[in-house]
Short mmCIF file of C-alpha atoms in Angstrom, two decimals:
data_model
loop_
_atom_site.label_atom_id
_atom_site.label_comp_id
_atom_site.label_asym_id
_atom_site.label_seq_id
_atom_site.Cartn_x
_atom_site.Cartn_y
_atom_site.Cartn_z
CA MET A 1344 0.00 0.00 0.00
CA PRO A 1345 1.24 3.52 -0.65
CA THR A 1346 2.37 5.18 2.57
CA SER A 1347 2.59 8.79 3.62
CA ASN A 1348 6.33 8.46 4.15
CA ARG A 1349 7.85 10.86 1.66
CA HIS A 1350 11.37 10.74 3.02
CA SER A 1351 12.48 7.74 1.03
CA PRO A 1352 15.43 8.34 -1.31
CA ARG A 1353 13.37 7.02 -4.22
CA PRO A 1354 13.04 9.53 -7.06
CA ASN A 1355 9.63 11.05 -7.61
CA PRO A 1356 7.36 9.18 -9.97
CA ALA A 1357 7.78 9.92 -13.66
CA ARG A 1358 4.95 12.29 -14.58
CA TYR A 1359 3.32 12.84 -17.94
CA HIS A 1360 0.78 15.33 -19.18
CA PHE A 1361 -0.83 14.89 -22.56
CA GLN A 1362 -4.09 15.12 -24.49
CA SER A 1363 -6.58 12.43 -25.45
CA ASP A 1364 -5.41 12.36 -29.06
CA PRO A 1365 -5.15 8.80 -30.44
CA ALA A 1366 -2.45 9.94 -32.87
CA CYS A 1367 -0.11 10.75 -29.92
CA ILE A 1368 -0.68 7.68 -27.77
CA GLY A 1369 2.10 5.67 -29.41
CA ASP A 1370 4.66 8.42 -28.68
CA VAL A 1371 3.54 8.77 -25.05
CA ILE A 1372 3.91 5.02 -24.52
CA ALA A 1373 7.37 5.01 -26.15
CA ASP A 1374 8.42 7.85 -23.80
CA VAL A 1375 7.23 6.01 -20.70
CA LEU A 1376 8.86 2.72 -21.66
CA SER A 1377 12.22 4.37 -22.33
CA ASN A 1378 12.24 6.42 -19.10
CA SER A 1379 15.55 5.70 -17.36
CA GLN A 1380 13.89 5.88 -13.91
CA LEU A 1381 11.78 2.82 -14.70
CA GLN A 1382 14.56 0.57 -16.03
CA PRO A 1383 15.49 -2.18 -16.33
CA LEU A 1384 12.39 -3.60 -17.98
CA SER A 1385 12.40 -7.09 -19.50
CA ASP A 1386 10.89 -7.68 -22.96
CA ASP A 1387 7.94 -9.26 -21.20
CA ASP A 1388 7.50 -6.23 -18.91
CA ILE A 1389 7.64 -3.93 -21.91
CA SER A 1390 4.97 -5.78 -23.86
CA LYS A 1391 2.77 -6.02 -20.78
CA LEU A 1392 3.10 -2.29 -20.00
CA GLU A 1393 2.63 -1.35 -23.65
CA ILE A 1394 -0.68 -3.23 -23.79
CA ILE A 1395 -1.90 -1.80 -20.45
CA LEU A 1396 -0.96 1.80 -21.30
CA ALA A 1397 -2.51 1.63 -24.77
CA GLU A 1398 -5.78 0.17 -23.49
CA VAL A 1399 -6.17 2.59 -20.57
CA ILE A 1400 -5.35 5.70 -22.60
CA ASN A 1401 -7.59 4.57 -25.49
CA ASN A 1402 -10.44 4.05 -23.07
CA ILE A 1403 -10.00 7.52 -21.59
CA ALA A 1404 -9.95 9.08 -25.07
CA GLU A 1405 -12.87 7.04 -26.37
CA HIS A 1406 -15.18 6.80 -23.35
CA ALA A 1407 -14.28 9.47 -20.76
CA TYR A 1408 -13.76 12.15 -23.42
CA GLY A 1409 -16.13 10.71 -26.04
CA GLU A 1410 -13.44 10.81 -28.75
CA ARG A 1411 -12.54 14.45 -28.06
CA SER A 1412 -8.85 14.73 -28.87
CA ASP A 1413 -8.03 17.67 -26.54
CA GLY A 1414 -8.99 16.18 -23.15
CA PRO A 1415 -6.20 16.52 -20.58
CA ILE A 1416 -4.72 13.31 -19.17
CA GLU A 1417 -2.27 13.20 -16.29
CA MET A 1418 -0.28 10.07 -15.75
CA SER A 1419 2.43 8.89 -13.41
CA ALA A 1420 4.60 5.80 -13.40
CA ASP A 1421 6.44 4.76 -10.27
CA ARG A 1422 8.58 1.71 -9.90
CA GLU A 1423 8.85 0.15 -6.46
CA GLY A 1424 11.18 -2.81 -6.85
CA ASP A 1425 9.37 -5.46 -8.83
CA ARG A 1426 6.13 -3.52 -8.94
CA MET A 1427 5.00 -0.64 -11.12
CA VAL A 1428 2.29 1.72 -9.98
CA LEU A 1429 0.59 3.59 -12.81
CA THR A 1430 -1.89 6.37 -12.11
CA PHE A 1431 -4.12 8.14 -14.61
CA SER A 1432 -6.48 11.04 -14.13
CA ASP A 1433 -8.84 12.75 -16.54
CA THR A 1434 -11.77 15.16 -16.30
CA GLY A 1435 -14.07 13.23 -18.63
CA ILE A 1436 -17.33 11.51 -17.73
CA PRO A 1437 -17.27 8.95 -14.90
CA MET A 1438 -17.04 5.23 -15.58
CA PRO A 1439 -20.44 3.49 -15.84
CA ASP A 1440 -22.02 2.97 -12.36
CA GLY A 1441 -18.92 4.58 -10.80
CA LYS A 1442 -16.98 1.34 -11.24
CA SER A 1443 -14.21 0.18 -13.54
CA PRO A 1444 -15.57 -2.38 -16.05
CA GLU A 1445 -15.34 -6.07 -15.19
CA GLY A 1446 -13.72 -6.96 -18.48
CA SER A 1447 -15.33 -10.36 -18.90
CA PRO A 1448 -13.79 -12.64 -21.53
CA GLN A 1449 -15.48 -12.49 -24.91
CA ASN A 1450 -17.32 -15.45 -26.34
CA LEU A 1451 -15.52 -16.56 -29.50
CA ASP A 1452 -17.50 -19.76 -29.90
CA CYS A 1453 -19.81 -18.30 -32.51
CA PRO A 1454 -20.16 -17.89 -36.29
CA THR A 1455 -17.54 -15.62 -37.88
CA ASP A 1456 -20.01 -12.83 -38.55
CA GLU A 1457 -20.85 -12.63 -34.83
CA LEU A 1458 -17.26 -12.41 -33.57
CA PRO A 1459 -16.70 -9.47 -31.21
CA GLU A 1460 -14.78 -6.47 -32.60
CA GLY A 1461 -14.40 -4.73 -29.25
CA GLY A 1462 -14.62 -5.17 -25.51
CA PHE A 1463 -11.09 -6.56 -25.18
CA GLY A 1464 -9.58 -3.52 -23.48
CA TRP A 1465 -10.66 -4.03 -19.87
CA PHE A 1466 -10.27 -7.78 -20.20
CA LEU A 1467 -6.58 -7.23 -21.06
CA ILE A 1468 -6.09 -4.58 -18.34
CA ARG A 1469 -7.51 -6.85 -15.62
CA LEU A 1470 -5.57 -9.85 -16.86
CA LEU A 1471 -2.23 -8.01 -16.87
CA CYS A 1472 -2.60 -5.95 -13.68
CA LYS A 1473 -2.29 -7.30 -10.18
CA ASP A 1474 -4.73 -4.74 -8.84
CA VAL A 1475 -6.99 -1.97 -10.15
CA HIS A 1476 -8.39 0.97 -8.15
CA TYR A 1477 -10.88 3.44 -9.57
CA GLU A 1478 -12.30 6.47 -7.83
CA ARG A 1479 -14.28 9.49 -8.96
CA LEU A 1480 -12.87 12.47 -7.05
CA GLY A 1481 -14.72 15.71 -7.77
CA ASN A 1482 -14.73 16.07 -11.54
CA LYS A 1483 -11.83 13.64 -12.00
CA ASN A 1484 -11.53 9.97 -12.82
CA CYS A 1485 -8.61 8.57 -10.85
CA LEU A 1486 -7.31 5.18 -11.80
CA ALA A 1487 -4.40 3.38 -10.15
CA LEU A 1488 -2.98 0.16 -11.58
CA PHE A 1489 -0.50 -2.13 -9.88
CA VAL A 1490 1.61 -4.23 -12.21
CA ASP A 1491 4.03 -7.00 -11.23
CA LEU A 1492 7.32 -6.86 -13.12
CA ASP A 1493 10.05 -9.42 -13.62
CA PRO A 1494 12.58 -9.23 -10.77
CA ARG A 1495 15.46 -6.83 -11.36
CA PRO A 1496 18.69 -8.64 -12.08
CA THR A 1497 20.93 -8.56 -8.99
CA MET B 1019 -0.72 3.48 -42.27
CA GLU B 1020 -0.20 1.93 -45.69
CA LEU B 1021 -0.89 -1.56 -46.98
CA ARG B 1022 1.03 -3.17 -49.82
CA LYS B 1023 -0.43 -5.91 -52.01
CA THR B 1024 1.56 -8.74 -53.53
CA GLU B 1025 -0.43 -11.02 -55.80
CA TYR B 1026 0.23 -14.73 -56.24
CA PRO B 1027 -1.87 -17.09 -58.43
CA ASP B 1028 -4.36 -18.06 -55.74
CA THR B 1029 -3.27 -15.93 -52.81
CA LEU B 1030 -3.01 -12.25 -52.00
CA VAL B 1031 -0.39 -11.17 -49.47
CA ILE B 1032 -1.18 -7.84 -47.80
CA THR B 1033 1.78 -6.32 -45.96
CA VAL B 1034 1.06 -3.70 -43.31
CA GLU B 1035 3.58 -0.88 -43.69
CA ALA B 1036 3.23 0.67 -40.23
CA PRO B 1037 4.66 -0.05 -36.79
CA ARG B 1038 1.27 0.02 -35.07
CA ILE B 1039 -2.34 -0.93 -35.76
CA ASP B 1040 -3.99 1.10 -33.00
CA ALA B 1041 -6.97 3.34 -32.34
CA ALA B 1042 -5.46 6.02 -34.60
CA ALA B 1043 -4.97 3.63 -37.53
CA ALA B 1044 -7.90 1.22 -37.15
CA ILE B 1045 -10.43 2.95 -39.41
CA ARG B 1046 -8.00 3.47 -42.28
CA PHE B 1047 -6.79 -0.11 -41.90
CA LYS B 1048 -10.34 -1.45 -42.13
CA ASP B 1049 -11.15 0.71 -45.17
CA LEU B 1050 -8.00 -0.34 -47.03
CA MET B 1051 -8.59 -3.99 -46.17
CA ARG B 1052 -12.13 -3.77 -47.55
CA GLU B 1053 -10.85 -2.26 -50.78
CA TYR B 1054 -7.98 -4.73 -51.24
CA CYS B 1055 -9.94 -7.84 -50.27
CA ALA B 1056 -12.88 -7.03 -52.56
CA SER B 1057 -10.98 -8.16 -55.66
CA ALA B 1058 -8.74 -10.72 -53.92
CA PRO B 1059 -8.55 -14.47 -54.56
CA ALA B 1060 -9.88 -16.93 -51.97
CA ARG B 1061 -6.85 -16.84 -49.73
CA ILE B 1062 -5.57 -13.63 -48.15
CA ILE B 1063 -2.49 -13.47 -45.95
CA LEU B 1064 -2.01 -10.43 -43.75
CA ASP B 1065 1.72 -10.05 -43.14
CA LEU B 1066 2.44 -8.18 -39.89
CA ALA B 1067 6.25 -8.32 -40.16
CA GLN B 1068 6.58 -4.53 -39.81
CA VAL B 1069 4.02 -4.26 -37.02
CA ASP B 1070 5.34 -4.10 -33.45
CA PHE B 1071 2.07 -3.46 -31.72
CA VAL B 1072 -1.66 -4.10 -32.12
CA ASP B 1073 -4.06 -2.74 -29.49
CA SER B 1074 -7.64 -3.85 -28.96
CA SER B 1075 -8.90 -1.37 -31.59
CA GLY B 1076 -6.42 -2.84 -34.08
CA LEU B 1077 -7.45 -6.35 -33.09
CA GLY B 1078 -11.10 -5.36 -33.63
CA ALA B 1079 -10.18 -3.96 -37.05
CA ILE B 1080 -8.47 -7.24 -38.05
CA VAL B 1081 -11.57 -9.18 -36.91
CA ALA B 1082 -13.79 -6.74 -38.83
CA SER B 1083 -11.64 -7.29 -41.94
CA MET B 1084 -12.30 -11.00 -41.70
CA LYS B 1085 -16.03 -10.44 -41.22
CA GLN B 1086 -16.28 -8.25 -44.33
CA LEU B 1087 -14.78 -10.91 -46.66
CA SER B 1088 -16.87 -12.46 -49.40
CA GLU B 1089 -18.06 -16.01 -49.03
CA GLY B 1090 -15.25 -18.48 -49.72
CA GLN B 1091 -12.44 -16.04 -48.83
CA VAL B 1092 -10.20 -16.68 -45.80
CA LEU B 1093 -7.89 -14.34 -43.93
CA GLU B 1094 -4.74 -15.78 -42.36
CA LEU B 1095 -2.00 -13.97 -40.44
CA ALA B 1096 1.78 -14.08 -40.68
CA THR B 1097 4.79 -12.80 -38.72
CA LEU B 1098 3.41 -11.76 -35.34
CA SER B 1099 5.81 -9.83 -33.09
CA PRO B 1100 6.01 -11.16 -29.50
CA THR B 1101 3.68 -8.39 -28.24
CA VAL B 1102 1.19 -8.89 -31.07
CA GLU B 1103 1.28 -12.63 -30.46
CA LYS B 1104 0.57 -11.94 -26.77
CA VAL B 1105 -2.50 -9.82 -27.57
CA PHE B 1106 -3.87 -12.59 -29.82
CA ARG B 1107 -3.11 -15.29 -27.26
CA LEU B 1108 -4.58 -13.45 -24.23
CA THR B 1109 -7.80 -12.63 -26.08
CA ARG B 1110 -7.87 -16.17 -27.54
CA MET B 1111 -8.06 -14.67 -31.05
CA ASP B 1112 -5.20 -17.05 -31.88
CA THR B 1113 -7.91 -19.73 -31.99
CA VAL B 1114 -9.90 -17.81 -34.61
CA PHE B 1115 -7.11 -17.10 -37.11
CA ARG B 1116 -4.64 -19.43 -38.75
CA ILE B 1117 -1.25 -17.94 -37.86
CA HIS B 1118 1.96 -18.54 -39.80
CA GLU B 1119 5.55 -17.91 -38.79
CA ASP B 1120 6.11 -15.67 -41.83
CA ALA B 1121 4.68 -14.92 -45.27
CA GLY B 1122 7.01 -17.45 -46.94
CA SER B 1123 5.82 -20.34 -44.81
CA ALA B 1124 2.23 -19.14 -45.20
CA LEU B 1125 2.58 -19.34 -48.99
CA GLN B 1126 4.02 -22.85 -48.78
CA ALA B 1127 1.38 -24.10 -46.33
CA ARG B 1128 -1.55 -26.03 -47.75
CA HIS B 1129 -4.94 -24.41 -47.37
#
């Protein structure tokens, strides 16, 4: 659990500020994954984080901001040993029923023309994150994700 | 986002010339796939050799491309990067598509 102890020698979390523009999401993700503060990341960590970041930011752009491309998004990434804490906040509309979606697996046992073309985002986020916390604070959606990483080489 | 077509006697190979199929590229991808598949032979191979990343919008666009094929056409995939392979595996879409190591082995494989 995060503590109120702010005297640790750990550097501050890496912080990012950007807009809900799908054309920029790839660059934001590349920036986060190459941040020296968060290294070393294994290939597996990188693909996991890339999927999580893309799905969360897409969801904010598409659902919270209803495809507006100028909605502000604040994000932080903080590595604590073998765990990454990612936080996201936006001022878009709240998540349905004030809860983060369950992300149930899709049924693929159906004729081709009935295969799902969406609804994979939250399924992937829940599968790849150890823990998910969502809160609506004032006019903000606040999402915190806890991701297990491969152990750092000693 | 560009797609390149290479025609073989009974197969069309479509190579994605972009590093990502994501929310920003999904609509254009789907439109180009519709156009290229309309006149394609029965077998279509989508070669993802240049693609590092596919998000759920991109995955949806690939599924949509399969759904918009004419009767008798099939869409198979080739050259998935480790991250792309992971997205297909986790969503179980690897059970829906026939996936080949690369375009060369896809062309050699029997239908």
